[in-house]
Coordinates of C-alpha atoms (C1' of nucleotides) in Angstrom, one line a residue:
Chain Y
M1 CA 7.7 -29.0 23.0
D2 CA 10.2 -28.4 25.0
R3 CA 10.1 -25.6 27.0
T4 CA 12.9 -23.1 25.7
R5 CA 11.0 -22.5 22.4
S6 CA 7.5 -21.7 24.9
A7 CA 9.9 -19.4 26.6
R8 CA 11.0 -17.8 23.8
S9 CA 7.5 -17.6 21.7
A10 CA 6.8 -15.9 24.8
R11 CA 9.3 -13.3 24.7
R12 CA 8.5 -12.9 21.1
A13 CA 4.7 -12.3 21.5
L14 CA 5.9 -9.1 24.6
E15 CA 8.9 -8.1 21.6
P16 CA 7.4 -8.8 18.5
R17 CA 9.6 -8.8 15.1
Q18 CA 13.1 -7.7 15.3
G19 CA 15.5 -6.5 12.6
A20 CA 12.1 -4.7 10.0
Q21 CA 11.5 -0.7 12.4
A22 CA 12.2 0.9 10.0
I23 CA 10.0 -1.6 7.3
R24 CA 7.5 -0.8 10.6
R25 CA 8.2 3.2 10.5
A26 CA 7.1 3.1 6.4
V27 CA 3.6 1.6 7.2
T28 CA 3.4 4.1 10.0
V29 CA 3.9 7.0 7.7
L30 CA 2.0 5.8 5.3
R31 CA -0.9 5.4 7.5
I32 CA -1.1 8.9 8.5
L33 CA -0.9 9.5 5.0
A34 CA -3.8 7.7 4.3
A35 CA -6.1 9.9 7.2
G36 CA -4.9 13.3 4.3
R37 CA -6.6 11.6 2.0
E38 CA -6.2 13.6 -1.1
D39 CA -5.2 16.7 0.1
G40 CA -2.6 15.1 1.8
V41 CA -0.6 15.9 5.2
P42 CA 1.9 18.2 5.8
L43 CA 5.5 16.8 6.5
A44 CA 5.2 18.4 10.5
E45 CA 1.8 16.5 11.1
V46 CA 3.9 12.6 9.7
V47 CA 6.4 13.7 13.1
R48 CA 4.0 15.0 15.5
A49 CA 1.2 11.7 14.6
T50 CA 3.9 9.1 14.4
G51 CA 6.4 11.2 17.5
L52 CA 9.6 10.2 14.8
T53 CA 12.7 12.5 13.6
R54 CA 11.7 15.5 10.5
P55 CA 14.7 14.5 8.9
T56 CA 13.6 9.8 9.5
V57 CA 9.6 11.5 8.2
H58 CA 11.8 12.9 5.8
R59 CA 13.0 10.5 4.7
I60 CA 11.0 7.5 4.7
V61 CA 8.0 9.4 2.7
H62 CA 11.1 10.7 0.3
V63 CA 11.6 6.6 -0.6
L64 CA 8.1 5.6 -0.9
I65 CA 7.6 8.9 -3.5
E66 CA 9.9 7.5 -5.9
E67 CA 8.8 4.2 -5.7
G68 CA 5.7 5.8 -6.8
I69 CA 3.3 4.5 -2.9
V70 CA 3.4 8.3 -1.5
E71 CA 2.9 11.6 -3.7
R72 CA 3.3 15.0 -3.3
H73 CA 1.0 18.0 -4.1
G74 CA 2.5 20.2 -5.9
K75 CA 1.3 23.0 -4.6
S76 CA 0.7 22.8 -1.3
G77 CA 4.0 20.3 -0.6
R78 CA 0.9 18.0 1.3
Y79 CA 2.6 14.4 1.0
A80 CA -0.8 12.4 0.0
I81 CA -0.8 8.0 -0.6
G82 CA -0.3 7.8 -4.1
N83 CA -1.6 6.1 -7.1
Q84 CA 0.9 2.6 -6.9
V85 CA -1.6 1.2 -3.1
P86 CA -4.2 1.6 -5.1
E87 CA -2.4 -0.7 -8.3
L88 CA -1.5 -2.9 -5.0
A89 CA -4.6 -3.5 -3.7
L90 CA -6.3 -5.0 -6.6
A91 CA -4.4 -7.5 -6.3
R92 CA -7.1 -8.1 -3.8
P93 CA -10.3 -9.5 -4.5
R94 CA -12.6 -6.5 -4.6
P95 CA -15.8 -6.7 -1.7
S96 CA -14.8 -7.5 1.7
R97 CA -16.2 -9.8 3.3
L98 CA -18.0 -7.6 5.8
L99 CA -18.6 -5.2 3.4
V100 CA -20.9 -8.2 1.7
A101 CA -22.5 -8.9 5.1
A102 CA -22.7 -5.7 5.9
N103 CA -24.5 -4.9 2.2
P104 CA -28.6 -6.2 2.3
S105 CA -28.7 -4.0 6.2
L106 CA -27.5 -0.8 5.4
Q107 CA -30.5 -1.2 2.8
R108 CA -32.8 -2.2 5.2
A109 CA -31.8 -0.1 7.6
S110 CA -31.8 2.9 5.2
A111 CA -35.3 2.8 3.8
E112 CA -36.2 1.9 7.1
I113 CA -34.7 5.3 9.4
G114 CA -34.1 7.4 6.2
D115 CA -31.2 9.5 7.2
T116 CA -27.7 9.0 6.3
L117 CA -25.4 5.5 7.5
F118 CA -22.2 4.5 7.0
L119 CA -20.5 2.0 7.9
T120 CA -17.4 2.1 10.0
A121 CA -14.6 -0.4 9.9
R122 CA -12.3 -0.4 12.9
T123 CA -8.7 -0.7 11.1
G124 CA -5.6 -0.8 13.3
N125 CA -5.4 2.3 16.6
D126 CA -8.0 3.9 13.0
T127 CA -11.5 3.9 11.5
L128 CA -12.3 3.8 8.8
C129 CA -15.1 5.3 7.0
V130 CA -16.1 2.0 3.6
D131 CA -19.8 2.4 3.1
R132 CA -22.5 5.3 3.0
R133 CA -25.9 5.0 2.0
I134 CA -28.0 8.0 1.6
G135 CA -31.1 8.0 2.7
T136 CA -34.9 9.9 1.4
Y137 CA -35.1 11.9 4.4
P138 CA -34.6 15.4 1.8
I139 CA -31.5 17.4 4.6
Q140 CA -28.7 14.3 5.0
V141 CA -25.8 14.8 6.7
L142 CA -22.8 14.1 4.4
S143 CA -19.7 15.4 5.9
I144 CA -18.1 11.4 5.9
E145 CA -16.8 10.0 3.5
I146 CA -16.8 6.6 2.2
G147 CA -12.6 6.5 3.0
A148 CA -12.0 8.6 5.7
R149 CA -10.4 8.1 8.1
R150 CA -9.7 9.1 11.9
P151 CA -7.4 7.7 15.4
L152 CA -10.5 5.3 17.0
G153 CA -12.1 7.6 19.4
V154 CA -12.6 10.7 16.8
S155 CA -16.5 9.9 15.6
S156 CA -19.2 8.5 16.9
A157 CA -17.9 5.2 15.5
G158 CA -14.7 5.4 16.8
V159 CA -15.9 5.5 20.1
A160 CA -18.9 2.8 19.9
I161 CA -15.7 0.4 18.6
L162 CA -14.4 1.4 21.5
A163 CA -16.5 0.4 24.0
A164 CA -17.0 -2.9 22.1
M165 CA -13.5 -3.8 23.3
P166 CA -12.5 -4.9 26.2
A167 CA -11.6 -2.0 29.1
Q168 CA -7.9 -2.0 28.9
D169 CA -7.4 -2.6 25.2
A170 CA -9.2 0.9 24.9
R171 CA -7.3 2.5 27.2
R172 CA -4.3 1.2 25.0
I173 CA -5.3 1.8 21.9
V174 CA -6.2 5.4 23.3
A175 CA -3.2 6.3 24.5
A176 CA -1.3 5.3 21.7
N177 CA -3.4 7.9 19.4
E178 CA -3.4 10.7 22.0
K179 CA -0.3 12.7 20.5
R180 CA -3.1 12.7 16.5
F181 CA -6.5 13.3 19.8
E182 CA -5.1 16.9 19.8
A183 CA -5.8 17.5 15.3
Y184 CA -9.7 16.6 16.2
Q185 CA -9.4 19.3 19.2
T186 CA -10.3 16.1 21.7
D187 CA -7.8 14.4 24.5
A188 CA -7.5 11.1 25.4
A189 CA -9.2 11.5 29.2
S190 CA -12.7 12.7 27.1
V191 CA -12.4 9.5 24.8
M192 CA -12.7 7.5 27.3
S193 CA -15.9 9.6 29.1
Q194 CA -17.4 8.5 26.7
V195 CA -16.2 5.7 26.0
T196 CA -17.6 4.1 29.1
T197 CA -21.3 6.6 28.8
A198 CA -21.3 4.3 25.9
R199 CA -20.6 0.7 27.2
K200 CA -23.4 1.7 30.1
R201 CA -26.0 2.3 26.6
G202 CA -25.5 -0.6 24.8
Y203 CA -24.7 2.5 22.1
N204 CA -23.2 5.3 21.5
M205 CA -24.9 8.9 21.0
R206 CA -23.2 12.0 20.4
E207 CA -25.7 14.6 20.7
I208 CA -22.9 17.2 18.7
G209 CA -21.4 16.0 16.0
L210 CA -18.3 16.9 13.7
V211 CA -20.5 19.1 12.2
Q212 CA -22.5 21.6 13.7
G213 CA -26.3 21.3 14.9
T214 CA -25.8 17.4 14.0
K215 CA -26.2 14.2 15.9
S216 CA -25.5 10.7 16.1
I217 CA -25.5 7.3 16.5
S218 CA -23.1 3.7 17.0
T219 CA -23.8 0.8 17.0
W220 CA -20.9 -2.2 17.1
I221 CA -20.1 -5.0 15.6
K222 CA -18.1 -7.9 16.5
T223 CA -16.9 -10.6 14.6
P224 CA -17.4 -13.9 16.3
D225 CA -14.2 -13.6 18.2
G226 CA -15.6 -11.0 19.9
Q227 CA -13.4 -8.1 18.7
P228 CA -15.9 -4.9 17.2
A229 CA -14.8 -5.1 12.9
A230 CA -16.9 -1.8 12.5
A231 CA -19.9 0.7 13.4
M232 CA -22.8 1.4 12.4
T233 CA -23.6 4.6 12.4
V234 CA -27.1 7.2 11.7
S235 CA -26.2 10.5 11.1
A236 CA -29.1 13.3 11.5
V237 CA -29.3 17.1 11.8
R238 CA -30.3 17.2 15.4
T239 CA -34.5 18.2 15.4
R240 CA -34.4 14.4 14.0
L241 CA -33.5 12.6 16.2
G242 CA -35.1 13.5 19.3
P243 CA -35.8 10.3 21.6
R244 CA -38.5 8.6 21.5
R245 CA -36.7 8.6 17.9
E246 CA -33.6 8.5 19.6
Q247 CA -34.5 4.8 20.9
E248 CA -36.4 3.2 17.8
V249 CA -33.2 4.0 15.7
A250 CA -31.3 2.6 17.6
E251 CA -32.9 -0.1 18.8
I252 CA -33.5 -0.6 14.8
L253 CA -29.5 -0.6 14.1
L254 CA -28.9 -2.8 17.2
R255 CA -30.5 -5.1 15.4
E256 CA -29.1 -5.5 12.3
A257 CA -25.1 -4.4 13.7
R258 CA -26.8 -8.7 15.4
I259 CA -27.8 -9.6 11.4
I260 CA -24.6 -9.0 10.9
E261 CA -22.8 -10.9 12.7
Q262 CA -24.0 -13.9 12.0
A263 CA -23.6 -12.6 8.2
I264 CA -20.1 -12.8 9.5
R265 CA -19.6 -16.2 10.7
G266 CA -21.6 -18.0 7.9
Chain Z
M1 CA 6.8 17.6 -16.4
D2 CA 9.2 17.9 -14.3
R3 CA 12.2 17.8 -17.6
T4 CA 13.9 21.6 -16.3
R5 CA 15.5 20.2 -13.2
S6 CA 18.9 19.3 -14.4
A7 CA 22.1 18.5 -11.8
R8 CA 20.4 17.8 -9.2
S9 CA 17.8 15.6 -10.3
A10 CA 20.5 14.7 -12.8
R11 CA 23.2 12.8 -9.3
R12 CA 19.7 11.8 -7.3
A13 CA 18.4 9.6 -11.0
L14 CA 22.5 8.2 -10.7
E15 CA 22.7 7.3 -7.5
P16 CA 19.2 7.7 -5.7
R17 CA 18.1 8.4 -2.1
Q18 CA 20.4 7.3 1.1
G19 CA 19.3 5.5 3.7
A20 CA 16.1 3.1 3.2
Q21 CA 17.7 0.6 1.1
A22 CA 15.0 -2.0 3.5
I23 CA 11.6 0.3 2.5
R24 CA 12.3 0.1 -1.2
R25 CA 13.1 -3.8 -0.6
A26 CA 10.1 -3.8 1.2
V27 CA 8.2 -2.4 -2.0
T28 CA 9.5 -4.5 -4.0
V29 CA 9.0 -7.6 -2.0
L30 CA 5.2 -6.2 -2.6
R31 CA 5.3 -5.7 -6.3
I32 CA 5.7 -8.7 -6.6
L33 CA 3.2 -10.5 -4.0
A34 CA 0.2 -8.4 -6.2
A35 CA 1.4 -10.3 -9.4
G36 CA -0.4 -13.5 -7.2
R37 CA -3.6 -11.8 -6.8
E38 CA -6.0 -13.9 -4.1
D39 CA -4.0 -16.4 -4.5
G40 CA -0.4 -15.1 -4.1
V41 CA 3.4 -16.3 -3.9
P42 CA 5.4 -19.0 -2.2
L43 CA 8.8 -17.6 -0.5
A44 CA 10.6 -18.8 -2.4
E45 CA 9.4 -17.6 -5.7
V46 CA 9.4 -13.8 -4.3
V47 CA 12.7 -14.7 -3.3
R48 CA 13.8 -16.0 -6.5
A49 CA 12.2 -13.2 -8.7
T50 CA 13.1 -10.4 -6.2
G51 CA 17.0 -11.4 -6.0
L52 CA 16.7 -11.1 -2.3
T53 CA 18.6 -13.2 -0.1
R54 CA 15.8 -16.0 1.8
P55 CA 15.7 -14.6 5.3
T56 CA 15.7 -11.0 4.0
V57 CA 12.5 -11.4 2.2
H58 CA 11.6 -13.4 5.3
R59 CA 12.1 -11.0 7.0
I60 CA 10.4 -8.0 5.3
V61 CA 7.4 -10.7 4.5
H62 CA 6.3 -11.1 8.2
V63 CA 6.1 -7.5 9.2
L64 CA 4.3 -6.4 6.5
I65 CA 2.0 -9.6 8.3
E66 CA 2.4 -7.9 11.7
E67 CA 0.7 -5.0 10.1
G68 CA -1.2 -6.0 8.1
I69 CA -0.2 -5.5 4.6
V70 CA 0.3 -8.9 4.0
E71 CA -1.4 -11.8 3.9
R72 CA -0.6 -16.4 4.4
H73 CA -2.7 -18.5 3.4
G74 CA -3.9 -20.8 5.8
K75 CA -3.3 -24.3 3.3
S76 CA -0.3 -23.1 0.9
G77 CA 1.2 -20.6 2.8
R78 CA 2.1 -18.5 0.1
Y79 CA 1.7 -14.9 0.6
A80 CA -0.5 -11.8 -0.7
I81 CA -0.7 -8.2 -0.5
G82 CA -3.4 -7.8 2.9
N83 CA -6.7 -6.1 3.4
Q84 CA -4.7 -3.1 5.1
V85 CA -3.8 -2.3 1.4
P86 CA -7.2 -1.5 -0.7
E87 CA -8.0 0.6 3.3
L88 CA -5.2 2.8 3.0
A89 CA -6.7 3.1 -1.0
L90 CA -9.6 4.0 -0.1
A91 CA -7.5 7.5 0.8
R92 CA -7.1 7.8 -3.5
P93 CA -10.4 9.6 -4.8
R94 CA -11.7 6.3 -6.9
P95 CA -11.6 6.2 -11.1
S96 CA -8.1 7.3 -12.4
R97 CA -7.9 9.5 -15.0
L98 CA -7.0 7.2 -17.4
L99 CA -10.1 4.7 -16.6
V100 CA -12.0 8.1 -17.0
A101 CA -10.8 9.3 -20.1
A102 CA -10.9 5.6 -21.5
N103 CA -14.0 4.3 -21.0
P104 CA -16.3 5.6 -23.8
S105 CA -13.2 4.7 -26.9
L106 CA -14.0 1.0 -24.3
Q107 CA -17.5 1.3 -24.7
R108 CA -17.3 1.5 -28.9
A109 CA -14.7 0.0 -29.6
S110 CA -16.2 -3.9 -27.6
A111 CA -19.9 -2.8 -29.9
E112 CA -18.3 -2.2 -33.1
I113 CA -15.3 -5.7 -32.4
G114 CA -17.5 -8.2 -30.3
D115 CA -14.3 -9.2 -28.6
T116 CA -13.1 -8.8 -24.7
L117 CA -11.5 -5.8 -24.5
F118 CA -9.1 -5.5 -22.0
L119 CA -7.1 -1.9 -20.6
T120 CA -3.7 -2.8 -19.2
A121 CA -1.4 0.2 -17.8
R122 CA 1.8 0.5 -17.1
T123 CA 3.7 1.1 -14.1
G124 CA 7.3 0.5 -12.9
N125 CA 7.9 -2.4 -14.6
D126 CA 4.6 -4.0 -14.9
T127 CA 1.3 -4.5 -16.6
L128 CA -1.8 -3.6 -14.7
C129 CA -5.0 -5.2 -16.1
V130 CA -7.2 -2.2 -15.2
D131 CA -10.4 -2.2 -17.1
R132 CA -12.2 -5.8 -18.9
R133 CA -15.5 -5.3 -21.4
I134 CA -16.5 -8.7 -22.5
G135 CA -18.3 -8.0 -26.2
T136 CA -21.2 -9.6 -28.0
Y137 CA -19.6 -12.2 -29.3
P138 CA -20.6 -16.1 -28.3
I139 CA -17.2 -16.8 -27.4
Q140 CA -15.5 -14.6 -25.5
V141 CA -11.9 -14.5 -24.1
L142 CA -11.7 -14.4 -19.8
S143 CA -7.7 -15.6 -18.8
I144 CA -7.6 -12.7 -17.7
E145 CA -9.3 -10.7 -14.4
I146 CA -9.0 -6.9 -13.7
G147 CA -6.1 -6.5 -11.5
A148 CA -4.1 -9.3 -13.8
R149 CA -0.1 -7.9 -12.6
R150 CA 2.6 -9.2 -14.8
P151 CA 6.1 -8.7 -16.0
L152 CA 6.6 -6.1 -18.1
G153 CA 7.4 -8.1 -21.6
V154 CA 5.1 -11.2 -20.8
S155 CA 1.8 -10.3 -22.3
S156 CA 0.2 -8.6 -25.5
A157 CA -0.1 -5.2 -23.7
G158 CA 3.9 -5.5 -22.0
V159 CA 4.7 -5.6 -25.6
A160 CA 2.4 -3.3 -26.9
I161 CA 3.5 -0.9 -24.5
L162 CA 7.4 -1.5 -23.7
A163 CA 7.8 -0.9 -28.0
A164 CA 6.3 2.1 -27.8
M165 CA 9.0 3.6 -25.5
P166 CA 13.2 4.6 -26.8
A167 CA 14.2 0.8 -27.6
Q168 CA 17.5 2.2 -24.5
D169 CA 13.9 2.2 -22.2
A170 CA 12.6 -1.2 -23.4
R171 CA 16.0 -3.0 -22.6
R172 CA 16.9 -1.8 -19.6
I173 CA 13.0 -2.8 -18.5
V174 CA 14.0 -6.4 -19.9
A175 CA 16.8 -6.5 -18.7
A176 CA 15.7 -6.6 -14.5
N177 CA 12.7 -8.8 -15.7
E178 CA 14.2 -11.5 -16.5
K179 CA 14.0 -13.1 -13.7
R180 CA 10.7 -13.0 -13.4
F181 CA 10.2 -14.6 -17.7
E182 CA 11.1 -18.3 -16.9
A183 CA 8.4 -18.2 -14.4
Y184 CA 5.7 -17.4 -17.9
Q185 CA 8.3 -19.5 -20.3
T186 CA 9.8 -16.6 -22.0
D187 CA 13.1 -15.0 -21.6
A188 CA 14.7 -11.8 -22.7
A189 CA 15.9 -12.7 -26.6
S190 CA 12.7 -13.9 -27.8
V191 CA 10.8 -10.5 -26.1
M192 CA 13.6 -7.9 -27.4
S193 CA 12.2 -10.2 -31.3
Q194 CA 8.8 -9.1 -30.2
V195 CA 8.8 -5.8 -29.3
T196 CA 11.2 -4.6 -32.1
T197 CA 8.3 -7.4 -34.5
A198 CA 5.5 -4.5 -33.3
R199 CA 7.0 -1.1 -33.1
K200 CA 8.1 -1.7 -36.8
R201 CA 3.8 -2.7 -37.2
G202 CA 2.9 0.3 -35.0
Y203 CA 1.0 -2.1 -33.6
N204 CA 0.8 -5.8 -31.6
M205 CA 0.3 -8.6 -32.8
R206 CA 0.7 -11.8 -31.2
E207 CA -0.7 -15.8 -33.0
I208 CA -1.2 -17.6 -29.5
G209 CA -2.8 -16.2 -26.3
L210 CA -1.8 -17.4 -22.8
V211 CA -4.4 -19.6 -23.2
Q212 CA -4.6 -22.4 -26.8
G213 CA -6.0 -21.3 -30.3
T214 CA -6.7 -17.6 -28.7
K215 CA -4.9 -14.0 -31.0
S216 CA -4.8 -11.1 -29.4
I217 CA -3.8 -7.2 -30.8
S218 CA -2.7 -4.9 -29.2
T219 CA -1.7 -0.9 -29.5
W220 CA -0.6 1.7 -27.4
I221 CA -1.8 4.6 -25.3
K222 CA 0.7 7.8 -24.8
T223 CA 0.9 10.2 -22.0
P224 CA 1.0 13.5 -23.5
D225 CA 5.2 13.3 -22.7
G226 CA 5.2 10.5 -24.8
Q227 CA 6.0 8.0 -22.9
P228 CA 3.8 4.6 -23.1
A229 CA 0.8 5.0 -20.6
A230 CA -1.1 1.2 -21.5
A231 CA -2.3 -0.9 -24.3
M232 CA -5.9 -1.1 -25.0
T233 CA -6.1 -5.3 -26.5
V234 CA -8.8 -7.1 -28.2
S235 CA -8.6 -11.3 -27.0
A236 CA -10.8 -13.6 -29.8
V237 CA -10.9 -16.8 -31.0
R238 CA -8.4 -17.3 -33.5
T239 CA -10.8 -17.9 -36.2
R240 CA -12.4 -14.8 -35.9
L241 CA -9.0 -13.1 -36.7
G242 CA -7.9 -14.3 -39.7
P243 CA -5.8 -11.6 -41.4
R244 CA -8.7 -9.1 -42.8
R245 CA -10.3 -8.9 -39.8
E246 CA -7.3 -8.2 -37.7
Q247 CA -6.4 -4.9 -40.1
E248 CA -10.1 -4.2 -39.0
V249 CA -10.0 -4.0 -34.8
A250 CA -6.2 -3.1 -35.8
E251 CA -7.4 0.2 -37.3
I252 CA -10.2 1.1 -34.9
L253 CA -7.8 0.6 -31.5
L254 CA -4.9 2.9 -33.9
R255 CA -7.7 5.2 -33.5
E256 CA -9.5 5.1 -30.0
A257 CA -5.8 5.6 -29.1
R258 CA -5.6 8.2 -30.1
I259 CA -8.3 9.8 -28.5
I260 CA -7.8 8.1 -25.5
E261 CA -4.8 10.0 -25.5
Q262 CA -6.0 13.3 -26.8
A263 CA -8.6 13.3 -23.6
I264 CA -5.7 12.6 -21.2
R265 CA -4.7 15.9 -22.1
G266 CA -7.6 17.8 -22.1
Chain T
dG1 C1' 17.0 -45.7 3.4
dT2 C1' 18.9 -40.8 0.0
dG3 C1' 18.0 -36.6 -2.3
dT4 C1' 15.1 -31.9 -2.8
dT5 C1' 12.8 -29.5 -2.8
dC6 C1' 10.8 -26.2 0.4
dT7 C1' 10.3 -22.4 5.1
dG8 C1' 12.5 -20.5 9.3
dT9 C1' 15.7 -19.2 12.3
dC10 C1' 19.9 -17.7 14.8
dC11 C1' 23.5 -13.9 15.5
dA12 C1' 28.7 -11.7 14.6
dT13 C1' 29.4 -8.7 11.8
dA14 C1' 29.4 -4.7 8.3
dA15 C1' 26.2 -1.7 6.5
dT16 C1' 22.5 0.6 6.9
dA17 C1' 19.8 4.2 9.1
dT18 C1' 19.5 7.1 12.7
dG19 C1' 18.7 12.2 14.4
dG20 C1' 21.3 16.3 16.4
dA21 C1' 22.4 20.0 14.2
dC22 C1' 22.8 23.8 11.3
dA23 C1' 20.2 25.3 7.0
dA24 C1' 17.0 28.0 4.2
dG25 C1' 12.4 29.9 2.6
dA26 C1' 7.6 31.2 3.6
dA27 C1' 4.3 33.9 6.3
dC28 C1' 3.3 37.2 9.5
dG29 C1' 3.8 40.9 11.9
dC30 C1' 5.0 45.8 12.7
Chain F
dG1 C1' 12.8 46.7 6.0
dC2 C1' 14.1 43.1 10.4
dG3 C1' 13.1 39.7 13.6
dT4 C1' 9.7 36.0 14.4
dT5 C1' 7.3 31.3 13.9
dC6 C1' 6.6 28.1 11.3
dT7 C1' 7.8 25.2 7.5
dT8 C1' 10.6 21.6 4.6
dG9 C1' 15.7 20.0 3.6
dT10 C1' 20.5 18.1 4.3
dC11 C1' 24.9 16.9 5.8
dC12 C1' 26.8 13.1 8.8
dA13 C1' 29.5 10.8 12.5
dT14 C1' 27.2 7.1 14.8
dA15 C1' 25.6 2.9 16.9
dT16 C1' 21.5 0.8 16.5
dT17 C1' 20.0 -2.3 12.7
dA18 C1' 19.7 -5.1 8.4
dT19 C1' 21.6 -8.0 6.7
dG20 C1' 22.8 -13.0 5.0
dG21 C1' 26.0 -17.4 5.7
dA22 C1' 25.1 -21.3 7.9
dC23 C1' 22.3 -24.2 9.5
dA24 C1' 17.8 -27.4 11.0
dG25 C1' 14.1 -28.9 10.4
dA26 C1' 9.9 -30.7 7.2
dA27 C1' 7.1 -32.4 3.7
dC28 C1' 7.5 -35.1 -0.5
dA29 C1' 9.4 -38.1 -3.3
dC30 C1' 12.0 -42.5 -5.3

DNA sequence: GTGTTCTGTCCATAATATGGACAAGAACGC
DNA sequence: GCGTTCTTGTCCATATTATGGACAGAACAC
């Protein structure tokens, strides 16, 4: 290894790969559209969230429409992920490693707790709900569907995932998501304070869930390299999660999180 | 859907949207990678199939790797669809319209025929296996998995779909796929002759399936606008599909294809 | 050794994507 | 009706960006 080569690769780590600005931007746009799920996202919001100029976003989105990667909803004019994306996705083997590893734990915890359980993965600067288990208790919080995608930091699971990573990484992600926070009525400072509290506690607890009168508890799940990969969340009506039961539920979630971490490794 | 916007869309059809060559190329590359499924595709083959230059493909693929859209397999160095693609796909509601519409027919035909049934959709210039039903007969042809993607014209279903569209459209697609045919040991002339035969017969029949000693029968399914959307295929060991049974099976497939067409409409 | 595949990189250059500026439509208030 | 403030869509001169010919290394065959 000569020094010119190591100097080069070091530089490349700072300033990634050149010559594909447009493609990178298109991917960024797709991720924002994905957060809009079936309903999609209006162009102006994509512009806000990405920080790109409107002509650029417009051009990207319309090329992707011609390619079938993006669709436009007739009535609302909103842009959404197109049907070619799931078609491309079929190229991959069906269930992800995380889903397989987490399955027994979700089943066990769901039976034990009785309230709705969510498994939320990290993907880039977003959280993505990848599994949901409905419990046996007659009142269930079903606010989040599988596929729901939000900026890291907005949801209880997102805060838990941020809390599990080095403070510097968390700050960087929060800063990157700042433009998107206002759409969720929050801001970087509030998110960071929640993250700090969760880190101290060992899990995240949120008194006011997305739906009025609900409460959430989230634990993080790390990959073998120590990076948080996902979070497991229980959401319930607040009256069902008093201090004592919060403690019980948190212990179950922490126990199962460690089991899932072992299962991913194996 | 939109046949009435004449002047503008006609012009745009000739000279599509400007200013996004790179993005369009990236999508083209992704579609080739999708055909490689889990195993992926070597760079050189992507170059051949797309007609792009190697530096360009290399750049595109590596940017997409950085974005998580493409993955590289350690040992083989092949490129494949990355795990962010299914994550983006989660933004869409789960089962497609076609899948829902075809479900009862597939169930009925599978029970009636007893051999393996495939539902294959058209997506751009490719066929994509979207559903498979295993029959009751002890020998089943399972060559094709859900998610398998091949250039239109290569498979029995692909020929059926080409046969269902105007001859000019079929020729255009076959010409576009020509570069990819050699990897499947066929060529444009052979495909077009199969298409002509199938069109005359009303369904497609192939004596030599992808696997030695198998035979396939495919019928096409059209959308309300008259464009073929999919094909239904039965594959069986050749001895199980003599002339009389071929006739029977074809009649069942034709009947169910018409039923599915009605179900899509409704 | 030579030849033949493959993958990765460089960089001058032309072609491409960019975004400021403009336009037009929709929704609202009055 | 008219003005205001949203939105989306389009143009086109410009320089930033993607391009691909040329080169190089790696792995394998003979």
